[in-house]
PDB file of C-alpha atoms and ligand atoms in Angstrom:
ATOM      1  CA  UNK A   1     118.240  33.429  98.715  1.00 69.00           C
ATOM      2  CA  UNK A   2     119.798  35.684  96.114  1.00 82.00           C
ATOM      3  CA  UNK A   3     117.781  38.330  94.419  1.00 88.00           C
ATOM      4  CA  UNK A   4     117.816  38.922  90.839  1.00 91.00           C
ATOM      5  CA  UNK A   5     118.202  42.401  89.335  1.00 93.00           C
ATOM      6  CA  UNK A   6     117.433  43.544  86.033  1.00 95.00           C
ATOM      7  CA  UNK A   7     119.101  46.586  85.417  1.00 95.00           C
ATOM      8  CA  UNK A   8     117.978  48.014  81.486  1.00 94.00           C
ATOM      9  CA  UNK A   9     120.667  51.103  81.219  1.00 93.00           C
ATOM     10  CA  UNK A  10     122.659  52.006  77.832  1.00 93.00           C
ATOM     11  CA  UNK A  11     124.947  54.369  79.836  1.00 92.00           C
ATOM     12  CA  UNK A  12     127.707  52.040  80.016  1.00 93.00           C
ATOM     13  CA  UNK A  13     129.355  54.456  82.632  1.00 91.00           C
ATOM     14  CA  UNK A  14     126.219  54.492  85.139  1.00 90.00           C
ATOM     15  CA  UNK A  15     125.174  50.114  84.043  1.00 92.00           C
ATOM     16  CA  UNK A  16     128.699  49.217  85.549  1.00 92.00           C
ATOM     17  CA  UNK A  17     128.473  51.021  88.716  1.00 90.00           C
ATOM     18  CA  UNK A  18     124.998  50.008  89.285  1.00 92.00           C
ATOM     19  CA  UNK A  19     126.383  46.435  88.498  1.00 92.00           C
ATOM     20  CA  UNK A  20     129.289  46.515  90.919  1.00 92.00           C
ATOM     21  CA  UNK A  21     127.378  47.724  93.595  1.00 90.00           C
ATOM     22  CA  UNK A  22     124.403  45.361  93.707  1.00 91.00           C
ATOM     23  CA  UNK A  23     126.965  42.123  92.549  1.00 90.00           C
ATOM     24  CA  UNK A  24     128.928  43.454  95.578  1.00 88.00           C
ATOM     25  CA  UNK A  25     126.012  43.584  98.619  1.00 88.00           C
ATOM     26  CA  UNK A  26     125.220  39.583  97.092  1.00 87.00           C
ATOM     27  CA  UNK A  27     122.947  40.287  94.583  1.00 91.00           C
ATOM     28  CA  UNK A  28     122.637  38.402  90.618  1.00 90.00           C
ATOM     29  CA  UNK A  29     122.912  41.028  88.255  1.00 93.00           C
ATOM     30  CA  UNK A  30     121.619  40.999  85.324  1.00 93.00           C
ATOM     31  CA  UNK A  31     121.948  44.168  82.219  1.00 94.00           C
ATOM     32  CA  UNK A  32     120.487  44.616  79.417  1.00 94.00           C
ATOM     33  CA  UNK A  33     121.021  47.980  76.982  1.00 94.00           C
ATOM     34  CA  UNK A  34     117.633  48.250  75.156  1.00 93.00           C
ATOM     35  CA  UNK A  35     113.956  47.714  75.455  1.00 91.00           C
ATOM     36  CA  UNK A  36     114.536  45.135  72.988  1.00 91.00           C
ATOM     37  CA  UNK A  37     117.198  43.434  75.011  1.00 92.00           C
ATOM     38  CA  UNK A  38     115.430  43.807  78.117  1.00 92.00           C
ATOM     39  CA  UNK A  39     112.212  41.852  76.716  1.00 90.00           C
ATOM     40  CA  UNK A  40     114.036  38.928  75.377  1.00 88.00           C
ATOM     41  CA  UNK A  41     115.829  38.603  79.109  1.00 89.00           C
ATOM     42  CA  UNK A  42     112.219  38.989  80.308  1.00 89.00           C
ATOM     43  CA  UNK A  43     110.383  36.534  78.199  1.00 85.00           C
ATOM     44  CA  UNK A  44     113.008  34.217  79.092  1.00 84.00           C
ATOM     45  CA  UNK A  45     113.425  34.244  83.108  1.00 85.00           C
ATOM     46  CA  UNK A  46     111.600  37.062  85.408  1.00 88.00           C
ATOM     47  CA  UNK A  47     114.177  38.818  88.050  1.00 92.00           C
ATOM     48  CA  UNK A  48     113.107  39.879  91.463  1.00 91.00           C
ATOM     49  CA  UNK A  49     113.180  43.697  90.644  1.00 93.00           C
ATOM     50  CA  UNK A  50     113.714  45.389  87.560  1.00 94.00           C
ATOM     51  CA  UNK A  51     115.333  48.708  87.449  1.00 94.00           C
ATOM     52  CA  UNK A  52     114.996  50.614  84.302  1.00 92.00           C
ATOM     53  CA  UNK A  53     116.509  53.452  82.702  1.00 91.00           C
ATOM     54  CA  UNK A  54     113.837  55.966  81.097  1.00 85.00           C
ATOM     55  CA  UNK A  55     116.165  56.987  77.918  1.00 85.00           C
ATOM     56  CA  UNK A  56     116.788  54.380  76.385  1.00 89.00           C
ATOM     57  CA  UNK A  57     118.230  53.561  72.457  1.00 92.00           C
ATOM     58  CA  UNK A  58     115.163  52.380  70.858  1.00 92.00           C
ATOM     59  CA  UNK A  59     112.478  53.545  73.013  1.00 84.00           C
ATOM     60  CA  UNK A  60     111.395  54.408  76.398  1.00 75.00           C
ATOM     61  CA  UNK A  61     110.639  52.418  79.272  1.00 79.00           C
ATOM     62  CA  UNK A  62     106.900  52.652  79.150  1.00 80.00           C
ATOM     63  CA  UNK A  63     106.215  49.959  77.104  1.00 82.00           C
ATOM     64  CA  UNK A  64     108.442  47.612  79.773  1.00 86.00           C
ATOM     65  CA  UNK A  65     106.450  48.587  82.390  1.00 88.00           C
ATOM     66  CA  UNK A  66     102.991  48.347  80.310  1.00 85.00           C
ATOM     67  CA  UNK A  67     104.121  44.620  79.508  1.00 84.00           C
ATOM     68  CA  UNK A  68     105.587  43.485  82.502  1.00 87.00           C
ATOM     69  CA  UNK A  69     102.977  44.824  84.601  1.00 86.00           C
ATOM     70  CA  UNK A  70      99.924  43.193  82.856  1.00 84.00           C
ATOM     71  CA  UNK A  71     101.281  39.805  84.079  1.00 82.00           C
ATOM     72  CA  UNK A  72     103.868  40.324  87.451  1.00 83.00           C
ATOM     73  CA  UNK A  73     103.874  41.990  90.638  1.00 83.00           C
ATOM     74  CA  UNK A  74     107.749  42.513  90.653  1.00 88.00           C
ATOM     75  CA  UNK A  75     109.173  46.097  91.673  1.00 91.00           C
ATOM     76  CA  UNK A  76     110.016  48.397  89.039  1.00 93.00           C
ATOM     77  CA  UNK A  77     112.762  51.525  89.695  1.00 93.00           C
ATOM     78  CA  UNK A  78     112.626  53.704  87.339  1.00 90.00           C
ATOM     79  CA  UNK A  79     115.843  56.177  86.677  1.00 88.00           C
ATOM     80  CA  UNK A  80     115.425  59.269  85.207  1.00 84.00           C
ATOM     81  CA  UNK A  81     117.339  62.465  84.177  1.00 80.00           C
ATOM     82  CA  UNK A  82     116.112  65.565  85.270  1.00 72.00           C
ATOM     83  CA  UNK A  83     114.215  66.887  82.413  1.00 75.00           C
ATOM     84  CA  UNK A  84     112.255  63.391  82.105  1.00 78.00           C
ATOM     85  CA  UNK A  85     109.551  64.769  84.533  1.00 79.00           C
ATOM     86  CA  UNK A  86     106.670  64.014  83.027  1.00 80.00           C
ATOM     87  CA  UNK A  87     107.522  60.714  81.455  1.00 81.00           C
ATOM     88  CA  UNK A  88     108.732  59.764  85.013  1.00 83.00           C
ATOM     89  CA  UNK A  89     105.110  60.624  86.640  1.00 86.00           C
ATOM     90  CA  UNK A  90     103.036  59.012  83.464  1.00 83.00           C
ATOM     91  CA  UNK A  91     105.673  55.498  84.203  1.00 84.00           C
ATOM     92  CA  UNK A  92     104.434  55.602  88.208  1.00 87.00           C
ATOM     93  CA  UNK A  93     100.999  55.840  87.737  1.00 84.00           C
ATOM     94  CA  UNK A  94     101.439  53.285  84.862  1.00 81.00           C
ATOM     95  CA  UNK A  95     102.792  50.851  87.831  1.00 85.00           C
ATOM     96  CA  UNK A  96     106.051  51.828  88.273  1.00 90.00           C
ATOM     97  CA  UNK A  97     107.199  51.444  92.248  1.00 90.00           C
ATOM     98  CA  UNK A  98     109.800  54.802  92.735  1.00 91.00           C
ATOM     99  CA  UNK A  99     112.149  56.224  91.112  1.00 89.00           C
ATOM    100  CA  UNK A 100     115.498  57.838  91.286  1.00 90.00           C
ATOM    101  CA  UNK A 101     116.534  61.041  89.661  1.00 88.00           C
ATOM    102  CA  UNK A 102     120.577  60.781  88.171  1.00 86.00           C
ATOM    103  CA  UNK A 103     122.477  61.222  89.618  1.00 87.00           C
ATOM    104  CA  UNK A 104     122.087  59.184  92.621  1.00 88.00           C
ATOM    105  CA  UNK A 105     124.090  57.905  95.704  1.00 88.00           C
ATOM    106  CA  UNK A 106     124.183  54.325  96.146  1.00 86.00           C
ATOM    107  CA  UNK A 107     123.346  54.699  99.847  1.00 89.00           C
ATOM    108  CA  UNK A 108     120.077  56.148  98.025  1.00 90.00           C
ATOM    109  CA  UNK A 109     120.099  53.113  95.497  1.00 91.00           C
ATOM    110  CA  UNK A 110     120.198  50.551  97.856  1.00 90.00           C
ATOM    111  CA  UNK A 111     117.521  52.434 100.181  1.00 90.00           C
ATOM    112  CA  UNK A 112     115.223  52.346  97.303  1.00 90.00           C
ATOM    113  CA  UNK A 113     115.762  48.816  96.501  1.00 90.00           C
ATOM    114  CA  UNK A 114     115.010  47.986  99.853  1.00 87.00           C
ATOM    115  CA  UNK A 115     111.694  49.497 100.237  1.00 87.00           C
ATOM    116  CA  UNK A 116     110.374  48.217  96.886  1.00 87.00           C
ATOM    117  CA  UNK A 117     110.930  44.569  97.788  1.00 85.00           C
ATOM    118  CA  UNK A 118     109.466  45.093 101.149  1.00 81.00           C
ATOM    119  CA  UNK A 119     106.696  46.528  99.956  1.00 77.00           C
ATOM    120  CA  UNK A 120     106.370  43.939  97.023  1.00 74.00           C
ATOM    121  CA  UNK A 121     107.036  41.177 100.098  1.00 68.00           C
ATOM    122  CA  UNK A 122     104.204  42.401 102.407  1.00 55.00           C
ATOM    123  CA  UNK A 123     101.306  42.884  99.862  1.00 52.00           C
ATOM    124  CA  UNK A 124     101.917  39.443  98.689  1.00 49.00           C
ATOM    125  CA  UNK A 125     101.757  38.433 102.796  1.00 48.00           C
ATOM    126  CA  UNK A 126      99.685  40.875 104.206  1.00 55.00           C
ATOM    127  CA  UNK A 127      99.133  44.740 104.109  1.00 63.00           C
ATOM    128  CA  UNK A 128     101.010  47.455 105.839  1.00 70.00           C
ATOM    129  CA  UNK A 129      98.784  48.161 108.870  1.00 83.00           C
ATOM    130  CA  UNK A 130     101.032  50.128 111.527  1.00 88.00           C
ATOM    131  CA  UNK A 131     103.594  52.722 110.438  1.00 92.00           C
ATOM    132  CA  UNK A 132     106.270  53.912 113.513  1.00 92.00           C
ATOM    133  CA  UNK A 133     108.987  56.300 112.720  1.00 92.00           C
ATOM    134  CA  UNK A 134     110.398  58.359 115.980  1.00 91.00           C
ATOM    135  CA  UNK A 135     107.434  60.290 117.553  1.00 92.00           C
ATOM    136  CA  UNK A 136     104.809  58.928 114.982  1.00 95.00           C
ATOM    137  CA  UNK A 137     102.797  55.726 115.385  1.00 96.00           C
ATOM    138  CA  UNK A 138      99.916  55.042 112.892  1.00 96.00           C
ATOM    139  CA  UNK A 139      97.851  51.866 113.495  1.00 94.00           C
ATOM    140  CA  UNK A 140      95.488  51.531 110.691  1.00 91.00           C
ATOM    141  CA  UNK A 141      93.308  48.879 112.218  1.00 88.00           C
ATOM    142  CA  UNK A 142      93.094  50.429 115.672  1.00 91.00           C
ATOM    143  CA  UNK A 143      92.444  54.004 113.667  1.00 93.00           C
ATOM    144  CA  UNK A 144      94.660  55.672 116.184  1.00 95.00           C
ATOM    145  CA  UNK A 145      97.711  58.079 115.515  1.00 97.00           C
ATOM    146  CA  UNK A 146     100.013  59.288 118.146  1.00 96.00           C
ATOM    147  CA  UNK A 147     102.251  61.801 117.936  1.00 94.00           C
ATOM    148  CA  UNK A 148     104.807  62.799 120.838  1.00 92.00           C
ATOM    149  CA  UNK A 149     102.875  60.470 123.077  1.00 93.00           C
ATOM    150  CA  UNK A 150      99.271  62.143 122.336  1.00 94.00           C
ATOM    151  CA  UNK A 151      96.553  60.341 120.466  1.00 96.00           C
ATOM    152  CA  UNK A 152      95.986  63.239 117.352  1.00 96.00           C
ATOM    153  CA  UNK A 153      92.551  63.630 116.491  1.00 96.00           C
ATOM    154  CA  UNK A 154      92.145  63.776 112.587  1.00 96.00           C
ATOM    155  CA  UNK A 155      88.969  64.107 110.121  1.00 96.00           C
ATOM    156  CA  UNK A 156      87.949  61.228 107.971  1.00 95.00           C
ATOM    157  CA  UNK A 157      89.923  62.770 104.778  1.00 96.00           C
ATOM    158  CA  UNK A 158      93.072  63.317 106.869  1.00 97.00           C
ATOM    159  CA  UNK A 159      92.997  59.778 108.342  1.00 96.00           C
ATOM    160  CA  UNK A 160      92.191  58.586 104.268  1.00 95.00           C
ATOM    161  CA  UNK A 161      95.476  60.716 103.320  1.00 97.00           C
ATOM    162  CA  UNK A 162      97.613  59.445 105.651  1.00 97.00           C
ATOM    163  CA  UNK A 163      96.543  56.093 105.977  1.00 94.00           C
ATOM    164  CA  UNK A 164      97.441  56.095 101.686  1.00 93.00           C
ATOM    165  CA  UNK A 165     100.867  57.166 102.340  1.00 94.00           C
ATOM    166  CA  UNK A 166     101.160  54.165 105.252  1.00 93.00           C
ATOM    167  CA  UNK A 167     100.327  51.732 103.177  1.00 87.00           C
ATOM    168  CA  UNK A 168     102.931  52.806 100.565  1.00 87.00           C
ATOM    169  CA  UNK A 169     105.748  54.451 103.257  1.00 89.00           C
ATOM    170  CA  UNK A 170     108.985  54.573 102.338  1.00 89.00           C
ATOM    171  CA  UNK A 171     107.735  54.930  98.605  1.00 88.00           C
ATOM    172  CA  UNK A 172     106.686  58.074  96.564  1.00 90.00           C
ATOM    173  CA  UNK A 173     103.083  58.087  95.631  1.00 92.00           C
ATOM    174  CA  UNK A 174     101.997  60.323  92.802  1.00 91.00           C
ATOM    175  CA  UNK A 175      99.396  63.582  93.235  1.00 93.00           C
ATOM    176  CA  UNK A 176      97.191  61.552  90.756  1.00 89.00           C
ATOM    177  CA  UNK A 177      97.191  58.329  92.770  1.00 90.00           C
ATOM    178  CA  UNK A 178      96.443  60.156  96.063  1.00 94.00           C
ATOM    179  CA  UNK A 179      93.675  62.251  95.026  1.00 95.00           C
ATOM    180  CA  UNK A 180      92.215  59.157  93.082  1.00 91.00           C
ATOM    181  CA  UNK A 181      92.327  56.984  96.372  1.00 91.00           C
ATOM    182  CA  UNK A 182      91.587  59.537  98.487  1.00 94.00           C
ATOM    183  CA  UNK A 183      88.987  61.871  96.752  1.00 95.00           C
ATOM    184  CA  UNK A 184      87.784  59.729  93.468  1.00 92.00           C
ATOM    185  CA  UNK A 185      89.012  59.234  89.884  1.00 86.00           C
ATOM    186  CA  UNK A 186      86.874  62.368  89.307  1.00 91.00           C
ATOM    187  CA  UNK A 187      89.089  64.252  91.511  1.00 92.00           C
ATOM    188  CA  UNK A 188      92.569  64.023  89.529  1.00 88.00           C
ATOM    189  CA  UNK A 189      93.235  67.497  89.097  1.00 90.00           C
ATOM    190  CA  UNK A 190      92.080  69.447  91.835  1.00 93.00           C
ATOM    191  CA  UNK A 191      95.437  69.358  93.192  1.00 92.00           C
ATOM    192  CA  UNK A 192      94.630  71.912  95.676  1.00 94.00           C
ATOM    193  CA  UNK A 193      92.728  69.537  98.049  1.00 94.00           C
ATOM    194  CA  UNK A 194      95.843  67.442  98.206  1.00 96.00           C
ATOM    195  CA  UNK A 195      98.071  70.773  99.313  1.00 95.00           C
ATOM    196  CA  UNK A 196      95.082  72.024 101.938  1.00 97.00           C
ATOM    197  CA  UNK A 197      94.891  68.716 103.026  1.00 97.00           C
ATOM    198  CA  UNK A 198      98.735  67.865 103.453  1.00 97.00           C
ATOM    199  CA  UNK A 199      98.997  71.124 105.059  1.00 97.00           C
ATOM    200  CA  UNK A 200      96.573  70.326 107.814  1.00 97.00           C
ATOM    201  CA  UNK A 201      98.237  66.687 108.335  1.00 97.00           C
ATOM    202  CA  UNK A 202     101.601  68.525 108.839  1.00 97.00           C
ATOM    203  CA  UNK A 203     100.574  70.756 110.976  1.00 97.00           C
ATOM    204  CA  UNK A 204      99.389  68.471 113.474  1.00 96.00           C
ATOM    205  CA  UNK A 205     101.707  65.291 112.887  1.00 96.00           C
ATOM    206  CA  UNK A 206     105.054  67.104 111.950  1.00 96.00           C
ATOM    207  CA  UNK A 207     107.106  69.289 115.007  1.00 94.00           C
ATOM    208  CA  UNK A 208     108.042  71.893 112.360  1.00 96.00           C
ATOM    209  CA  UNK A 209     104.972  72.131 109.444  1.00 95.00           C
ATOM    210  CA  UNK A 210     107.932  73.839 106.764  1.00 94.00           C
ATOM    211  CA  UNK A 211     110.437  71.701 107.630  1.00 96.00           C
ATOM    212  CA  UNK A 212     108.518  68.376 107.883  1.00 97.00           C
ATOM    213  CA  UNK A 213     110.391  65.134 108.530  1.00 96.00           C
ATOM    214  CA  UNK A 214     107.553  62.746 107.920  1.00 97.00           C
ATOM    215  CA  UNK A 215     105.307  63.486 104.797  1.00 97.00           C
ATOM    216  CA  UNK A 216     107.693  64.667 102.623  1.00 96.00           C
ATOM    217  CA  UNK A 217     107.125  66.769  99.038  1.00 95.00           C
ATOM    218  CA  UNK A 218     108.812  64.901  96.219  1.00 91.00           C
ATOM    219  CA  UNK A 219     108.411  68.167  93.863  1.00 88.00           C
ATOM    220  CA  UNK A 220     106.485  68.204  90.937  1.00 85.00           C
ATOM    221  CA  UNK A 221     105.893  64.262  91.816  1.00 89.00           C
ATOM    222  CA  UNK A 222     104.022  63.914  94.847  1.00 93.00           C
ATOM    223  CA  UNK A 223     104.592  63.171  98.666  1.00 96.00           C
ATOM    224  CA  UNK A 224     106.459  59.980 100.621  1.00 95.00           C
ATOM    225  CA  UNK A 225     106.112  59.309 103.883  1.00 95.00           C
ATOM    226  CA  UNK A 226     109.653  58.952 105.370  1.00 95.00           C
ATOM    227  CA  UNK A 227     110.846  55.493 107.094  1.00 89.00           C
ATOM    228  CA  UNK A 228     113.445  54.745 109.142  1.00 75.00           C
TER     229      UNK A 228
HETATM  230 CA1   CA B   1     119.791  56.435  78.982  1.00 72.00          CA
END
């Protein structure tokens, strides 16, 4: 089956080498240069992931992701420049699936693309219930997590914490979303649970706490839990 991509750039530089490297690993490319572009291509066929460009000619790519995410479950990329922090963070919460900073390998691309379909694939089928990377194995229905061959004992908010990140490894997950899932909607700014909390999780689960290779910090963003 080929995949359809949606790829909403004006950078005509950036749009043709996202183009040539998704046409060339088999995918259907589609482009589009505007949000007005993009929601005619939209209202006429739906692709299988859209990846959007924050700065764009006649607006930003909020109100894509507002609109197509009231109707579809599709992934949505988002690609940003560096100084579009905050729009970036508002566009995840919003519904948007990761993102990509410019500039960007396509190694990195492609990784991303990846996880966003399989994520997008297994919700639809069934939810992400064991997470194995290395020395880490997370079963979410058994409630067990080994590390280096030992079962790790963790309190109810770790387990919570972690068991967030499992269900969306491989993907960044926002500070708001986590301490919303994990804590309350109540709880979106007391961003210093989420740092006690991560701290304690790394130092049990990770072999070096400041250099961890599992729950990674996406700064400013929030945290990912790494896949292979
Ligand atoms: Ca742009």
């Amino acid at each position: 089956m080929t995949l359809r991509v949606l790829v909403v750039e004006d950078d005509p530089e950036i749009r043709a080498l996202i183009q040539s490297t998704l046409s060339v690993e088999g995918f259907d490319v589609q482009t589009a240069v505007s949000v007005s572009e993009a929601t005619a291509l939209l209202c006429h066929s739906l692709p299988d992931i859209l990846l959007l460009d924050l700065g764009l000619p006649d607006g930003n790519g909020a109100t894509l992701v507002q609109k197509v995410r009231k109707h579809h479950a599709l992934p949505i990329l988002v690609v940003s420049a560096r100084h579009q922090e905050a729009q970036k963070i508002e566009l995840l919460d919003a519904g948007a699936d990761d993102y990509l900073t410019k500039p960007f390998s396509v190694a990195e691309l492609l990784a991303r693309i990846r996880v966003a379909l399989r994520h997008r694939g297994t919700t639809v089928a069934a939810a992400v219930t064991v997470h194995e990377l290395d020395d880490l194995q997370v079963d979410l229905t058994l409630h067990t997590v080994v590390s280096r061959g030992r079962e790790l004992h963790l309190t109810p908010t770790e387990f919570k914490l972690l068991a967030r990140l499992v269900r969306s490894a491989g993907r960044v997950v926002t500070h708001r979303q986590l301490l919303t899932d994990v804590w309350g909607a109540e709880f979106t700014e007391h961003t210093h649970y989420l740092r006690l909390y991560m701290g304690q999780l790394r130092s049990k689960i990770e072999i070096d706490p400041a250099e961890p290779r599992h729950l990674l910090t996406e700064t400013g963003v929030g945290y990912r839990l790494a896949v292979s």
